[in-house]
């Protein structure tokens, strides 16, 4: 271990298998219906029972799948190229409080989405707790086909699920999101991407100009997933807690077809699980998001129980179990 770094105090780390769960039925960060049904599909597939019975977690879940309808404005017109900005902001502000409440007593926090815009709230809430308890920033490993680092100025779609990293790192600020405080930001030097293969040209410029660490599918092909994880963890350093934000579209559509923006040429099931297992092994994982499971997306092709939905939900459950300590032997 590098002698100049202070290890993360164990009093912070999730030690007693307490797991805070927040289920977020939100789809307003993008335009396709159905991603709000993701958490229900994951929970109905038995995810929380598996975590409790097989992995011995004490689950702290309010039993709800939050749609935050009380927070939704009646009309939510586009502002500065952001679609449904007020709903996105209000949901994330509430979610921020929910993940913060769990993380502040040292619980590991699992957020089930929902589209990826919800990482604005889930991650900033965990980052706030880490800052208060440890006076350290939070590192984020963002596993995704996409960089989700558009600002409202660079975004071609106007969908906020393509912007969460820009908000979380402070590259993008907006008065509608004024509750998001600078001190809960993720430093650009503590952010690592894995799995990228569909990055917009404006995003490439942002990645280059800010020297953001990113391992694309090309890098995974070249080095193998084991080496890529080693390099990612070395880059972050061994002295801070880690949040894993896993967009199911990082997996190849062969394994996770039921998602809104699938991109060919992605991770295998084992590569995805391996990333999660490796982060569990660090002992420094304090939060995880699993997002963009959309059980409705291919349903029109033969009812909601198509093999595509089953496979995607199974893959999502497996990723979470691996991040929370399931091992092969
Ligand atoms: N979380 C996601 N699946 N994001 C896809 C983003 C796609 C595109 N880059 C956009 O900004 O609209
Ligand atoms: Mn994606
Ligand atoms: Mn994403």
Coordinates of C-alpha atoms and ligand atoms in Angstrom, one line a residue, residues 115-117 142-148 161-162 164 246-249 261 291-292, ligand 3:
X115 CA -33.3 5.9 -16.1
X116 CA -29.8 7.0 -15.5
X117 CA -30.7 10.6 -14.7
X142 CA -19.4 4.5 -14.3
X143 CA -20.1 1.3 -16.3
X144 CA -22.0 2.2 -19.5
X145 CA -22.0 2.1 -23.3
X146 CA -22.5 5.9 -23.0
X147 CA -20.6 8.6 -21.2
X148 CA -23.7 10.5 -20.0
X161 CA -30.2 10.7 -18.7
X162 CA -27.4 11.8 -21.0
X164 CA -25.9 13.1 -15.0
X246 CA -24.0 0.4 -13.6
X247 CA -26.1 1.1 -16.7
X248 CA -27.4 -2.3 -17.9
X249 CA -26.7 -1.1 -21.5
X261 CA -30.5 2.8 -25.9
X291 CA -30.3 1.5 -14.1
X292 CA -32.0 1.4 -17.5
Ligands
LIG3 MN1 -26.2 5.6 -18.7

